[in-house]
Each structure stands twice: as C-alpha cells, then as structure tokens.
Amino acid sequence: MTAPRVVIIGAGIVGANLADELTARGWTDVTVLDRGPLPRTGGSTSHAPGLVFQTNASKAMTDFARYTVEKLLELDCFLQVGGMEVATTPERWEDLKRKHGWATSWGVEGSLIDAAECVERWPLLDGSRIFGALHVPTDGLARAAKAVEVLAARAGSRGAKFIGSTRVTDVLQEGGRVTGVRTDQGDFPADVVVSCAGFWGREIGAMVGMDVPLLPLAHQYAKTGQVAELVGRNTEEVEASLPILRHQDQDLYFREHVDRLGIGSYAHRPMPVEESTLDPAVTETAMPSMLPFTEDDFAPSWEQSQLLLPALRQTKVEEGFNGIFSFTPDGQSLVGESADVRGFWLAEAIWVTHSAGIAKAVAELLVDGHSEVDTHEVDVHRFEDVQLAPSYVYETAQQNFVEVYDILHPLQPKLSPRDLRVTPFHVRQRELGAVFLEAGGWERPHWFEANAPLLKKLPHDALPPARDAWSAQFHSPIAAAEAWHTRNGVALFDMTPLKRVEISGPGSLEFLQSLTTNQLDKSVGSVTYTLMLDTAGGIRSDVTVARLEPEVFQVGINGGIDVDHFVKHAPPGVQVRDITGGTCCVGVWGPLARDLVQPLSREDFSHQGLKYFRARKARIAGVPVVAMRLSYVGELGWEIYTSADNGLRLWDALWAAGQPLGVIAAGRAAFNSLRLEKGYRLWGTDMTTEHDPYEAGVDFAVRPAKGEFLGRDALEGRTPSRRLRCLTIDDGRTVVLGKEPVFVDGVAAGYVTSAAYGYTVGRPIAYAWLPASADIGSGVEIEYFGRRVAATVAAEPLVDPGMERIRR
C-alpha cells in the first residue's frame, strides 16, 4: 500500500518533529510548509526559552514531556541541567508534596529538598525566603531552534521536503476529504493535511470551517545584564549549568544565558493578540511572534526576582520582548481530525515541553490508528459546541493564563462564564440550595443545602470523619446524608449532562456491532453495557446501548470524542444524532424507588414487568418517557428520559409523589461515593486506551464469539500484568483525591485513579492501577502530601456483591 501524501503546515518544533516521526514510520511523501523563512520562521519556536519541566497533573502530558526529553537528548539538543520549583509559602510547599506524588505516580525521578540544598544547587537564591523545592534531575533546557534544524535534516534524508516563505491560503477539499493546500506559491496535493501552525492555527482551521479553540497571548521574557556570580560558569556552547528554576508563587521562571539570566513572567495582565494584525516579516531583530517589551508590566516581576535572587540587584534588565504563544479553554493542547473534512488534522497549542511526545502520538494515530499514550485529554473533540464560541475561548484562555502557576484543587470550578448549560430541573435545584460545580459547560449539583438537617438524623456509624483541609474543599458532609438516603430511601439524581446519541437507520445494528465488544443483537427493549476499543485493544470508551426500535438505538456515551468516532465510521444510511440538549434524564434510585414511580404510571414497573437492563417507553404522570432499568449507584431504580420541554413537569411530579416517602435530591458527591462502592468504572479516569478490558476488570462486556469488531484481534492471548484494584484506607479517615502514587513492598508500583469516602462501608475507598501480583488482602501504601497511608486491596464490589439490592 502506497503511503499517503502529507502536507504539514508549520515548520516549528511541532511540525519538524511530526515530519521526523512520520518519515521514521515509512510515510516519506511529506511536505512541510511555513509562511516564514527557514529555519527561523518567526513562530513561537524561534523565541522559545526552552524550559522543560516534565511533571504534570496529567499522566499523558508527563509522558509526552518525558519522550521530548529523551528525543532531544538523542539529538544533542537538550541541556539536562535539572529543574527546581521553589516554595516561598506554606501552601506552595504542600502543593510541591502533591506534585512530587504526581512525578512518582508517572515514573519521573524527583525529590523534595530543603532550603539549604536549594541554595547549594542554586547559589543565587536567598535561602531565608524558601521552604524547599521539588528537584527533578532529568528536566532541563530544550534547544528548540537547533532541534528544528536537526529534525528537518533527518526527515529530509528520508524524503521529506521543507519549504519556507510559502503562505497557505486555502485547504483544498472534495467530497468531504482534503485534496491538498493552496499557497501563494502554488498548490500542493495531499491526502492528509496537518496544521501545526501554532498561533496561526485558528486561521488555518477556518479554511475547513473548523472552530479552533485557541487564543494567542503575549508572555513576557526578559534578559538581564551580566550577573557577576555567573561569570565563568558557562560557555557559549554550554550556556547553562544551574537547574531551570520556577518561582510559581510569583508566576516567574528563570534560566541561564551564559553569564546572564532569562526571566519569564506570567504575573502580568493577559495580553490577547489578534494574529491578523501581526507583521509577517522576519528579520534579524524582529519576527511576528515577538512583540515590543512593556516595561511597566514587568516592573513588579523584576522586584520579586530581586527578592528571590539578591544578586540581580547589581544588574538590570537589558532586553526583553512579549512572545506570543497559544492558550486554550482548559490549558491543554489540541489534537485531532476534523469532524467534517476527513484528512485534515490539528496539532496545535503545543509547547516545546510536549512537542516531540505529541508529534509521536499524532504520527501513531495517522499510521497505526492508535497512540501508545492516551490522547483524550488533548483531543479537540473534547469540547462542547458552547465551548467553541469565540467569546468563551477569549475569556477562559485568558483565565488559564492567569492561573497557569496557581494552586488549583481538582474540583475547582470556573467562576466565569457560568450557567451556560442548565438542565430543566435547574430551577428546582436552586430552590433546594444546590451547590453547583461545572463540567462541559453544564451546571451540576454536588450536594443540596436543603439536606443539611438530615445529617442530624443519620445513625452514628453513618457519620463520616472530619476531612483534612485539602480534601474538604468543594465538599460537604451533606453528601453522607444523600448517600445514606439513597441506600435506605429514594433520591432523585440529575443525569442530564451525560451525553447521549441516537443511532438509527438501516444497518444500525451491524454498525454498532462492528464498533463495540458486547452482543447487541437482542430484542427491542434490551440495554447493554459495552466497550469501544482502538485497534490495539485499548478501551477508547464504555457506552450503554438501548435498543428502542429495531433500527433505533439510544447510546449513552462519554463525550464529543465518541460522537466523532461514530460519525467517522457510520456507513451511508446510518444517522448519528446528538440528542443530549433536547432531552433530560433523572435517576430515581433507592429501595423505595418503585413505591414512588409505580403509582404514577399504568405501565408495569415491577421486577418482572421491567427487568434489570431493560428499557421501555411509558408515561409517568402523563409525561412520555423512556425508562431504563439501570443504576450507576447500585440501587433499585431507573434512568428516566424525556424531552427537555417535559423535564420540569416530570421532576415536579416525581417530587410531589415522593414527599410521603421522604424523597430527596442528591448530587454528584454522593453519586461518586455510591458508584465506587459498587465498583463501577469511570472512563477517562479509571481506564483509557492505555488499558485493555481484562486489566480494567470489564472483560464481562467482551464477547469475541459474536464476530468481528474493532480491536477484537488485538485482545487475543492477553495476560494482564497489572489490574485496576479496589483499595480501602486502613485508618478509616484519610480521603485521597486521585493521582497519588501507590507503593507495594515499599516500591512505587501504581497510582490512584478515583477515590471517595464510602458512606455505606464507613471507610475511604480508592481505585488504583497495581501489578497483578497485588492480590486481594495485600497491604499497600498511598503517598498523600508526603506521608504514607496504609491501605488494603479489597474484593469488589464492596456493597451488594450478589446484586440483590439492584434486582429487587
């Protein structure tokens, strides 16, 4: 098979890496175009200071950074001087303990060092101002501009062509596929076009009608004059020997330039840039990505720099610029293929730190159909339509710039914009004192202040212990009352934000069968939990498929990435329709659920009348609904769907009928605890494409005997070397939050995925990836803010293993 023709737009660090990765895999018909002259094109790579700190809250981003370090070392384009992040406040010191946990979880060598060792490693520091630092010896400085030249030469030796001073003016397409690009120097045919254009990415995306949610922002970088203490330490060839340094309490970072210091600052006001206003000319002294330095904005940062590094008082800022790079609504990169124009790909908003790693992942997706590292966190289709609005991108990208070095809690929601998407039940939830957090633009109640009095009525053994200050943020003990009431009474849960699509038309069953692992050829009314795999057998999603008519299926999915997957593979005649916004869903769960629902309907909601994992169209209080006998919390009940216009009427009817039964509204905090007690996995957190069904404990949803499906062959002969395990915390009170390292026999061997306090079982729960040898009953330790917490591998599920409660 002939390799496709590829055009890469952008010859910076991302485009050059992608050309190298593709040609290394045999795709040698690669042309790299850039509007600027080669090799210094005038994009962000041309001025990048090159600091590479690998540790990140995201495992994927850490993996991408680690590969970047490995590759640049191989190319002799990396100074591995190490990295230090100093703490000048108690809060930052605690956060560095958490960050050290991330490094340990993701396999990055690092250590927490005291102030004395900080000064030993960085003699210019005022040790009296710092508590300590996180030191990572494998961090360092990328020589980005040199790397581009080396990569271009290597890719060129395999057949790639790099062409500068060529501006792309259009992306050519026919029949929904790219056919090439048009430039001011002529047309270039292509089967695949990848935009690696950096802050020009919005302009390129618009050529295929694609909203690219990035915002170019200017970021200050200054260089001092000669620093006496640095004289003689370095050479022009080896320009740095001190670790790269971050002072995140003041939004600053530092690196050496022989005997001068470079200082980067995020402490200034956001400076959004309209790329169409930039001068495209590139000269020895100017380029479009470098704007004039604004001294007033830098003045506070200079003062803070002198406090941390007193030696700077003997010098001054000699030069500086405001360099442009890209921010997105959630601070992550943008990778993926257009939903409308096949063959058009994005690889945008990628910093030098992650450049080689993400380029490798994109090359793997193009050539092999799957990436070794899970990419859902950077997939462009992760955003909802409302999050693609220019006003939303403009506001949230700037906020991400402001918060780039802030200490952020995992549950911390945006303050603005809010109330973008509210469910039909929102007005009633507000009346009940709902405390909303936000995800995907949706307002999602996490608990209800109206339930506070229920805490006083709980049995003593159902009251949870007090939490530490960190885990107590964005949490309320009211969740205990809501969980207890769900297990012992009945509660209403708003499930509307969970995305769902309708798949219909001739061939729908065969289409779904080809993409999923479980047997879907069942009678109308069946509901099936199943998986979607990638070509390597990794779990790309878990979905719930309800067969409502012979050729109509409602599929509960995990987000826009799944929608794109269905649309991409759908054959002619099969329609994929996102119905989330036009519908709503309330989960009615608890041992009294049937007592609430049955009197409101003429349909039979008995156990025999509507069995577990069955669906039926019905009327409840006159409202037309689809009721599915499912329970993500492990109790009797249904997911009840109706159209959005009928939603409030449905809620009010259920609420009124439930008053004699003590019905309550319950939120996501209780929901998360209940689902972990039942051992239900959350895709994207507990399992991703990096895990197969046998490792993740969801192989019950795999039916190889049903016939061919995507990823089936890759599962043959698998023997898991690791497993997702349930842990209970031995001290009964420490609630971890996820991503903490887990130690087996004193050695870091895995990491926590999901965690919560188990209100039914009366102790904290964590799920973690561990070696398969860590069997039930094994003792392990979780590192939480620098201290080891004992835990035990437990049999799952912790609640109702015989499924009696859910099948009443």
Short mmCIF file of C-alpha atoms in Angstrom, two decimals, residues 34 83 126 141 237 267 281 300 338 385 391 408 473 484 502 513 606 688 704 714 749 768:
data_model
loop_
_atom_site.label_atom_id
_atom_site.label_comp_id
_atom_site.label_asym_id
_atom_site.label_seq_id
_atom_site.Cartn_x
_atom_site.Cartn_y
_atom_site.Cartn_z
CA ASP A 34 5.86 27.64 6.52
CA GLY A 83 14.67 21.52 37.31
CA ASP A 126 18.02 33.78 49.17
CA LEU A 141 16.60 23.17 28.55
CA GLU A 237 28.30 26.26 23.68
CA ALA A 267 2.42 37.81 36.50
CA ALA A 281 8.11 39.86 8.12
CA PRO A 300 6.61 44.07 39.72
CA SER A 338 -11.84 17.48 11.60
CA ASP A 385 -20.18 23.39 20.99
CA SER A 391 -16.28 34.75 23.48
CA LEU A 408 -5.83 24.61 41.84
CA GLN A 473 -12.51 21.85 49.68
CA TRP A 484 -27.39 7.19 53.15
CA GLU A 502 -29.45 8.35 18.77
CA GLN A 513 -21.83 -4.42 16.45
CA SER A 606 -42.36 -4.45 38.82
CA THR A 688 -8.38 4.75 28.99
CA PRO A 704 -15.34 -12.31 20.99
CA ALA A 714 -5.69 -7.38 19.45
CA ALA A 749 4.15 0.46 41.67
CA ALA A 768 -5.67 2.14 41.71
#
